């Protein structure tokens, strides 16, 4: 039978073994520390780059690890109008809200078909002299088909009606070539679907209510569906109006080569008299833009307020000078 080893003899061996194990563990820990990566980002933190708390005074700048390049922001979508014009349209819409009365404006881009409106564009108000453009269009069309004959007197009256908004000329042509029977043609053929005689007044050209939408459709018809010779006549007539109509669409500025038919009158609604100012026409290369603007003013505002309101809105749309330089018709000149 063998006897158990003496405990005292085994102690040096155990001590030596422990020393070896401790030294080996320390070397492994150092190796693991050197081979390991950076600390993981805190939960919920931005993993694209570590946060930098800031540099200590006098220390070298601490730079963050480069993260992924940011995705470029897409260019703003300004639609078919393009960004510069879209910005001016927004400015015009803001201006409309500050002007007196019920002011409405609409623009058609004949190249793209885009339509823009602001304010009370669909509001029916006194048309003043703007139906004279519809009268002129009707007379030229009917003369070309042989339905009517326009003699020298009629042609002189037609020219005066467009150039200086001559009321007597418009009255004579209205009475001679159809009178109230013209209104259905305005509505059905020219797209002036809202056009209506004002109840309680004579059924004549000067007692009609329309909206800017009606006037826009009328002018679009003139520029796209009339005979080329008639169209050329109307475009030239609207471009060469007398100073009394140098406001409204005219305020687009000479670079836009605008043409206009303006209207202004003091009217009565619900027993209260007030001014109405309106303008319809075109601007831009090839008469690209159709513009119609109308202001149904409160009783406290005079004609000058309405003329400047519709003119400044148009000038803003086309980047022209504001306040626009305009000719304000004398209040006694009528429609």
mmCIF file of C-alpha atoms in Angstrom, residues 62-332:
data_model
loop_
_atom_site.group_PDB
_atom_site.id
_atom_site.type_symbol
_atom_site.label_atom_id
_atom_site.label_comp_id
_atom_site.label_asym_id
_atom_site.label_seq_id
_atom_site.Cartn_x
_atom_site.Cartn_y
_atom_site.Cartn_z
ATOM 1 C CA UNK A 62 -10.800 65.943 -33.070
ATOM 2 C CA UNK A 63 -12.317 64.892 -36.382
ATOM 3 C CA UNK A 64 -15.223 62.554 -36.760
ATOM 4 C CA UNK A 65 -14.844 59.421 -38.802
ATOM 5 C CA UNK A 66 -16.087 60.073 -42.342
ATOM 6 C CA UNK A 67 -19.661 58.938 -42.830
ATOM 7 C CA UNK A 68 -21.589 58.258 -46.034
ATOM 8 C CA UNK A 69 -22.000 61.239 -48.359
ATOM 9 C CA UNK A 70 -25.448 62.867 -48.004
ATOM 10 C CA UNK A 71 -27.869 62.305 -50.857
ATOM 11 C CA UNK A 72 -28.205 65.531 -52.882
ATOM 12 C CA UNK A 73 -31.550 67.222 -52.422
ATOM 13 C CA UNK A 74 -33.715 66.973 -55.525
ATOM 14 C CA UNK A 75 -34.214 70.183 -57.467
ATOM 15 C CA UNK A 76 -37.516 71.870 -56.642
ATOM 16 C CA UNK A 77 -40.400 70.768 -58.843
ATOM 17 C CA UNK A 78 -41.810 73.944 -60.342
ATOM 18 C CA UNK A 79 -43.912 72.171 -62.916
ATOM 19 C CA UNK A 80 -44.430 73.435 -66.432
ATOM 20 C CA UNK A 81 -44.219 77.092 -65.348
ATOM 21 C CA UNK A 82 -40.529 76.903 -64.448
ATOM 22 C CA UNK A 83 -39.172 78.121 -61.120
ATOM 23 C CA UNK A 84 -38.758 81.861 -61.866
ATOM 24 C CA UNK A 85 -42.321 82.276 -63.138
ATOM 25 C CA UNK A 86 -43.710 79.988 -60.434
ATOM 26 C CA UNK A 87 -42.143 82.242 -57.824
ATOM 27 C CA UNK A 88 -43.623 85.336 -59.448
ATOM 28 C CA UNK A 89 -47.053 83.698 -59.595
ATOM 29 C CA UNK A 90 -46.811 83.007 -55.863
ATOM 30 C CA UNK A 91 -45.875 86.645 -55.253
ATOM 31 C CA UNK A 92 -48.821 87.765 -57.379
ATOM 32 C CA UNK A 93 -51.193 85.533 -55.413
ATOM 33 C CA UNK A 94 -49.959 87.137 -52.192
ATOM 34 C CA UNK A 95 -50.453 90.602 -53.679
ATOM 35 C CA UNK A 96 -54.020 89.759 -54.743
ATOM 36 C CA UNK A 97 -54.914 89.116 -51.113
ATOM 37 C CA UNK A 98 -53.839 92.631 -50.107
ATOM 38 C CA UNK A 99 -55.664 94.593 -52.822
ATOM 39 C CA UNK A 100 -59.116 96.160 -52.322
ATOM 40 C CA UNK A 101 -62.290 94.543 -53.613
ATOM 41 C CA UNK A 102 -62.855 91.148 -55.183
ATOM 42 C CA UNK A 103 -59.791 90.795 -57.369
ATOM 43 C CA UNK A 104 -59.407 87.785 -59.627
ATOM 44 C CA UNK A 105 -56.685 86.886 -62.114
ATOM 45 C CA UNK A 106 -55.985 83.950 -64.397
ATOM 46 C CA UNK A 107 -53.173 83.048 -66.795
ATOM 47 C CA UNK A 108 -53.093 80.442 -69.573
ATOM 48 C CA UNK A 109 -49.799 79.222 -70.997
ATOM 49 C CA UNK A 110 -50.771 78.400 -74.564
ATOM 50 C CA UNK A 111 -47.567 76.422 -75.102
ATOM 51 C CA UNK A 112 -48.098 73.937 -72.264
ATOM 52 C CA UNK A 113 -51.821 74.298 -71.593
ATOM 53 C CA UNK A 114 -51.147 75.131 -67.929
ATOM 54 C CA UNK A 115 -53.694 77.397 -66.233
ATOM 55 C CA UNK A 116 -53.160 79.470 -63.085
ATOM 56 C CA UNK A 117 -55.778 81.350 -61.071
ATOM 57 C CA UNK A 118 -55.742 83.497 -57.956
ATOM 58 C CA UNK A 119 -58.269 85.469 -55.955
ATOM 59 C CA UNK A 120 -61.883 85.513 -57.091
ATOM 60 C CA UNK A 121 -61.201 84.336 -60.645
ATOM 61 C CA UNK A 122 -64.686 82.832 -60.994
ATOM 62 C CA UNK A 123 -66.552 85.840 -59.602
ATOM 63 C CA UNK A 124 -69.116 87.344 -61.994
ATOM 64 C CA UNK A 125 -68.816 91.113 -62.142
ATOM 65 C CA UNK A 126 -69.599 93.965 -64.497
ATOM 66 C CA UNK A 127 -67.627 93.428 -67.702
ATOM 67 C CA UNK A 128 -67.465 97.145 -68.579
ATOM 68 C CA UNK A 129 -65.865 97.429 -72.047
ATOM 69 C CA UNK A 130 -64.269 93.989 -72.305
ATOM 70 C CA UNK A 131 -67.218 92.573 -74.365
ATOM 71 C CA UNK A 132 -66.071 94.881 -77.167
ATOM 72 C CA UNK A 133 -63.428 92.275 -77.978
ATOM 73 C CA UNK A 134 -66.167 89.665 -78.402
ATOM 74 C CA UNK A 135 -68.190 92.062 -80.580
ATOM 75 C CA UNK A 136 -65.173 92.686 -82.824
ATOM 76 C CA UNK A 137 -64.429 88.958 -83.111
ATOM 77 C CA UNK A 138 -68.033 88.221 -84.032
ATOM 78 C CA UNK A 139 -68.196 90.930 -86.702
ATOM 79 C CA UNK A 140 -64.980 89.808 -88.384
ATOM 80 C CA UNK A 141 -66.039 86.159 -88.419
ATOM 81 C CA UNK A 142 -69.516 86.835 -89.758
ATOM 82 C CA UNK A 143 -68.165 89.184 -92.392
ATOM 83 C CA UNK A 144 -65.716 86.535 -93.589
ATOM 84 C CA UNK A 145 -68.502 83.969 -94.034
ATOM 85 C CA UNK A 146 -70.695 86.480 -95.866
ATOM 86 C CA UNK A 147 -73.354 86.610 -93.153
ATOM 87 C CA UNK A 148 -72.904 90.381 -92.791
ATOM 88 C CA UNK A 149 -71.162 93.141 -94.703
ATOM 89 C CA UNK A 150 -68.820 95.560 -92.963
ATOM 90 C CA UNK A 151 -68.660 98.844 -94.833
ATOM 91 C CA UNK A 152 -66.070 101.564 -94.298
ATOM 92 C CA UNK A 153 -68.102 103.153 -91.509
ATOM 93 C CA UNK A 154 -68.432 99.857 -89.643
ATOM 94 C CA UNK A 155 -64.724 99.159 -89.967
ATOM 95 C CA UNK A 156 -63.859 102.600 -88.650
ATOM 96 C CA UNK A 157 -66.180 102.033 -85.693
ATOM 97 C CA UNK A 158 -64.649 98.618 -85.050
ATOM 98 C CA UNK A 159 -61.161 100.134 -85.000
ATOM 99 C CA UNK A 160 -62.215 102.959 -82.644
ATOM 100 C CA UNK A 161 -63.952 100.477 -80.331
ATOM 101 C CA UNK A 162 -60.694 98.587 -79.854
ATOM 102 C CA UNK A 163 -58.226 101.488 -79.939
ATOM 103 C CA UNK A 164 -59.831 103.958 -77.534
ATOM 104 C CA UNK A 165 -62.754 101.883 -76.238
ATOM 105 C CA UNK A 166 -65.239 104.136 -78.060
ATOM 106 C CA UNK A 167 -68.708 103.604 -76.554
ATOM 107 C CA UNK A 168 -70.614 105.300 -79.362
ATOM 108 C CA UNK A 169 -68.943 103.036 -81.897
ATOM 109 C CA UNK A 170 -69.829 99.972 -79.837
ATOM 110 C CA UNK A 171 -73.450 101.114 -79.531
ATOM 111 C CA UNK A 172 -73.745 101.601 -83.299
ATOM 112 C CA UNK A 173 -72.284 98.202 -84.109
ATOM 113 C CA UNK A 174 -74.387 96.480 -81.451
ATOM 114 C CA UNK A 175 -77.601 97.953 -82.843
ATOM 115 C CA UNK A 176 -76.683 97.314 -86.481
ATOM 116 C CA UNK A 177 -75.378 93.753 -86.241
ATOM 117 C CA UNK A 178 -77.515 91.724 -83.899
ATOM 118 C CA UNK A 179 -77.838 93.327 -80.495
ATOM 119 C CA UNK A 180 -78.839 90.958 -77.700
ATOM 120 C CA UNK A 181 -78.745 87.983 -80.081
ATOM 121 C CA UNK A 182 -74.941 88.197 -79.901
ATOM 122 C CA UNK A 183 -74.745 86.983 -76.306
ATOM 123 C CA UNK A 184 -75.521 83.311 -77.077
ATOM 124 C CA UNK A 185 -72.641 83.384 -79.565
ATOM 125 C CA UNK A 186 -70.344 84.736 -76.884
ATOM 126 C CA UNK A 187 -71.329 81.915 -74.554
ATOM 127 C CA UNK A 188 -71.500 78.979 -76.945
ATOM 128 C CA UNK A 189 -68.750 79.776 -79.434
ATOM 129 C CA UNK A 190 -66.230 81.791 -77.445
ATOM 130 C CA UNK A 191 -66.496 79.871 -74.175
ATOM 131 C CA UNK A 192 -67.893 82.798 -72.169
ATOM 132 C CA UNK A 193 -70.242 80.423 -70.380
ATOM 133 C CA UNK A 194 -70.790 82.716 -67.416
ATOM 134 C CA UNK A 195 -71.691 85.779 -69.490
ATOM 135 C CA UNK A 196 -75.140 87.096 -68.611
ATOM 136 C CA UNK A 197 -77.164 90.271 -68.919
ATOM 137 C CA UNK A 198 -77.580 92.062 -65.605
ATOM 138 C CA UNK A 199 -81.240 91.740 -64.494
ATOM 139 C CA UNK A 200 -83.145 95.002 -64.411
ATOM 140 C CA UNK A 201 -80.954 96.688 -67.015
ATOM 141 C CA UNK A 202 -81.191 96.951 -70.837
ATOM 142 C CA UNK A 203 -79.868 93.923 -72.715
ATOM 143 C CA UNK A 204 -76.901 95.693 -74.222
ATOM 144 C CA UNK A 205 -73.147 95.145 -74.326
ATOM 145 C CA UNK A 206 -72.555 97.528 -71.410
ATOM 146 C CA UNK A 207 -74.815 95.600 -69.022
ATOM 147 C CA UNK A 208 -73.131 92.203 -69.020
ATOM 148 C CA UNK A 209 -71.404 90.353 -66.196
ATOM 149 C CA UNK A 210 -68.530 87.932 -66.767
ATOM 150 C CA UNK A 211 -65.625 86.390 -64.858
ATOM 151 C CA UNK A 212 -61.926 86.367 -65.616
ATOM 152 C CA UNK A 213 -62.379 82.769 -66.770
ATOM 153 C CA UNK A 214 -64.832 83.918 -69.450
ATOM 154 C CA UNK A 215 -62.399 86.579 -70.660
ATOM 155 C CA UNK A 216 -59.493 84.129 -70.693
ATOM 156 C CA UNK A 217 -61.468 81.698 -72.852
ATOM 157 C CA UNK A 218 -62.528 84.505 -75.213
ATOM 158 C CA UNK A 219 -58.936 85.588 -75.803
ATOM 159 C CA UNK A 220 -57.749 82.003 -76.195
ATOM 160 C CA UNK A 221 -60.384 81.608 -78.907
ATOM 161 C CA UNK A 222 -59.173 84.750 -80.668
ATOM 162 C CA UNK A 223 -55.574 83.486 -80.656
ATOM 163 C CA UNK A 224 -56.252 79.906 -81.740
ATOM 164 C CA UNK A 225 -59.514 79.555 -83.664
ATOM 165 C CA UNK A 226 -60.099 82.702 -85.675
ATOM 166 C CA UNK A 227 -59.052 83.051 -89.300
ATOM 167 C CA UNK A 228 -55.342 83.985 -89.458
ATOM 168 C CA UNK A 229 -56.109 87.323 -91.117
ATOM 169 C CA UNK A 230 -58.726 88.228 -88.518
ATOM 170 C CA UNK A 231 -56.402 87.092 -85.749
ATOM 171 C CA UNK A 232 -53.591 89.261 -87.062
ATOM 172 C CA UNK A 233 -55.922 92.263 -87.166
ATOM 173 C CA UNK A 234 -57.123 91.752 -83.582
ATOM 174 C CA UNK A 235 -53.624 91.113 -82.214
ATOM 175 C CA UNK A 236 -52.278 94.259 -83.843
ATOM 176 C CA UNK A 237 -55.269 96.317 -82.670
ATOM 177 C CA UNK A 238 -54.773 95.156 -79.064
ATOM 178 C CA UNK A 239 -51.041 95.871 -79.241
ATOM 179 C CA UNK A 240 -51.549 99.403 -80.500
ATOM 180 C CA UNK A 241 -54.285 100.736 -78.247
ATOM 181 C CA UNK A 242 -54.411 104.362 -77.225
ATOM 182 C CA UNK A 243 -52.921 105.513 -73.909
ATOM 183 C CA UNK A 244 -56.324 105.313 -72.240
ATOM 184 C CA UNK A 245 -55.838 101.533 -72.183
ATOM 185 C CA UNK A 246 -52.189 101.468 -71.136
ATOM 186 C CA UNK A 247 -52.753 99.586 -67.900
ATOM 187 C CA UNK A 248 -53.858 96.123 -66.791
ATOM 188 C CA UNK A 249 -52.294 93.530 -69.100
ATOM 189 C CA UNK A 250 -50.290 96.377 -70.643
ATOM 190 C CA UNK A 251 -48.279 96.457 -67.393
ATOM 191 C CA UNK A 252 -46.539 93.211 -68.390
ATOM 192 C CA UNK A 253 -43.980 95.566 -69.928
ATOM 193 C CA UNK A 254 -42.762 96.283 -73.465
ATOM 194 C CA UNK A 255 -40.410 93.289 -73.517
ATOM 195 C CA UNK A 256 -43.484 91.042 -73.385
ATOM 196 C CA UNK A 257 -45.162 92.826 -76.333
ATOM 197 C CA UNK A 258 -48.569 92.800 -74.611
ATOM 198 C CA UNK A 259 -51.939 93.508 -76.115
ATOM 199 C CA UNK A 260 -55.008 94.473 -74.116
ATOM 200 C CA UNK A 261 -58.662 95.328 -74.061
ATOM 201 C CA UNK A 262 -59.518 97.178 -70.886
ATOM 202 C CA UNK A 263 -62.787 98.040 -69.212
ATOM 203 C CA UNK A 264 -63.689 100.515 -66.465
ATOM 204 C CA UNK A 265 -67.054 101.708 -65.227
ATOM 205 C CA UNK A 266 -68.956 102.774 -62.152
ATOM 206 C CA UNK A 267 -71.834 100.387 -61.583
ATOM 207 C CA UNK A 268 -74.625 99.688 -59.113
ATOM 208 C CA UNK A 269 -75.138 96.490 -57.141
ATOM 209 C CA UNK A 270 -77.826 96.294 -54.470
ATOM 210 C CA UNK A 271 -78.314 100.031 -54.790
ATOM 211 C CA UNK A 272 -74.650 100.806 -54.083
ATOM 212 C CA UNK A 273 -72.394 102.339 -56.700
ATOM 213 C CA UNK A 274 -68.815 101.178 -57.047
ATOM 214 C CA UNK A 275 -66.017 101.043 -59.598
ATOM 215 C CA UNK A 276 -65.102 98.004 -61.706
ATOM 216 C CA UNK A 277 -61.783 97.654 -63.537
ATOM 217 C CA UNK A 278 -60.868 94.819 -65.863
ATOM 218 C CA UNK A 279 -58.269 93.916 -68.461
ATOM 219 C CA UNK A 280 -57.817 90.985 -70.823
ATOM 220 C CA UNK A 281 -55.122 90.281 -73.361
ATOM 221 C CA UNK A 282 -51.864 88.462 -74.016
ATOM 222 C CA UNK A 283 -48.130 88.707 -73.372
ATOM 223 C CA UNK A 284 -44.938 86.906 -74.292
ATOM 224 C CA UNK A 285 -43.364 85.631 -77.487
ATOM 225 C CA UNK A 286 -46.003 84.482 -79.919
ATOM 226 C CA UNK A 287 -48.741 85.702 -77.567
ATOM 227 C CA UNK A 288 -47.828 82.752 -75.359
ATOM 228 C CA UNK A 289 -49.688 83.855 -72.225
ATOM 229 C CA UNK A 290 -53.366 84.776 -72.059
ATOM 230 C CA UNK A 291 -54.079 87.013 -69.081
ATOM 231 C CA UNK A 292 -57.377 88.191 -67.613
ATOM 232 C CA UNK A 293 -57.735 90.267 -64.444
ATOM 233 C CA UNK A 294 -60.763 91.958 -62.880
ATOM 234 C CA UNK A 295 -61.353 93.961 -59.707
ATOM 235 C CA UNK A 296 -64.841 94.482 -58.278
ATOM 236 C CA UNK A 297 -64.065 97.420 -56.015
ATOM 237 C CA UNK A 298 -65.789 98.482 -52.794
ATOM 238 C CA UNK A 299 -67.683 101.818 -52.758
ATOM 239 C CA UNK A 300 -64.870 103.474 -50.841
ATOM 240 C CA UNK A 301 -62.288 102.870 -53.592
ATOM 241 C CA UNK A 302 -61.873 105.028 -56.678
ATOM 242 C CA UNK A 303 -60.943 104.082 -60.200
ATOM 243 C CA UNK A 304 -57.231 104.682 -59.560
ATOM 244 C CA UNK A 305 -57.164 101.987 -56.883
ATOM 245 C CA UNK A 306 -58.629 99.459 -59.306
ATOM 246 C CA UNK A 307 -56.367 100.406 -62.203
ATOM 247 C CA UNK A 308 -53.257 100.126 -60.051
ATOM 248 C CA UNK A 309 -54.423 96.870 -58.462
ATOM 249 C CA UNK A 310 -54.926 94.970 -61.709
ATOM 250 C CA UNK A 311 -51.776 96.494 -63.223
ATOM 251 C CA UNK A 312 -49.481 95.661 -60.311
ATOM 252 C CA UNK A 313 -50.652 92.050 -60.274
ATOM 253 C CA UNK A 314 -49.819 91.664 -63.974
ATOM 254 C CA UNK A 315 -46.477 93.444 -63.547
ATOM 255 C CA UNK A 316 -45.597 91.085 -60.698
ATOM 256 C CA UNK A 317 -46.391 88.017 -62.815
ATOM 257 C CA UNK A 318 -44.069 89.125 -65.608
ATOM 258 C CA UNK A 319 -41.325 90.604 -63.476
ATOM 259 C CA UNK A 320 -41.995 94.172 -64.569
ATOM 260 C CA UNK A 321 -41.662 97.268 -62.424
ATOM 261 C CA UNK A 322 -44.073 97.787 -59.549
ATOM 262 C CA UNK A 323 -45.858 100.012 -58.846
ATOM 263 C CA UNK A 324 -46.595 99.807 -62.543
ATOM 264 C CA UNK A 325 -46.412 102.961 -64.624
ATOM 265 C CA UNK A 326 -49.937 103.299 -65.984
ATOM 266 C CA UNK A 327 -52.399 105.747 -67.438
ATOM 267 C CA UNK A 328 -55.472 106.067 -65.229
ATOM 268 C CA UNK A 329 -58.561 106.906 -67.310
ATOM 269 C CA UNK A 330 -60.533 109.949 -66.328
ATOM 270 C CA UNK A 331 -63.587 108.964 -64.303
ATOM 271 C CA UNK A 332 -65.833 110.733 -66.780
#
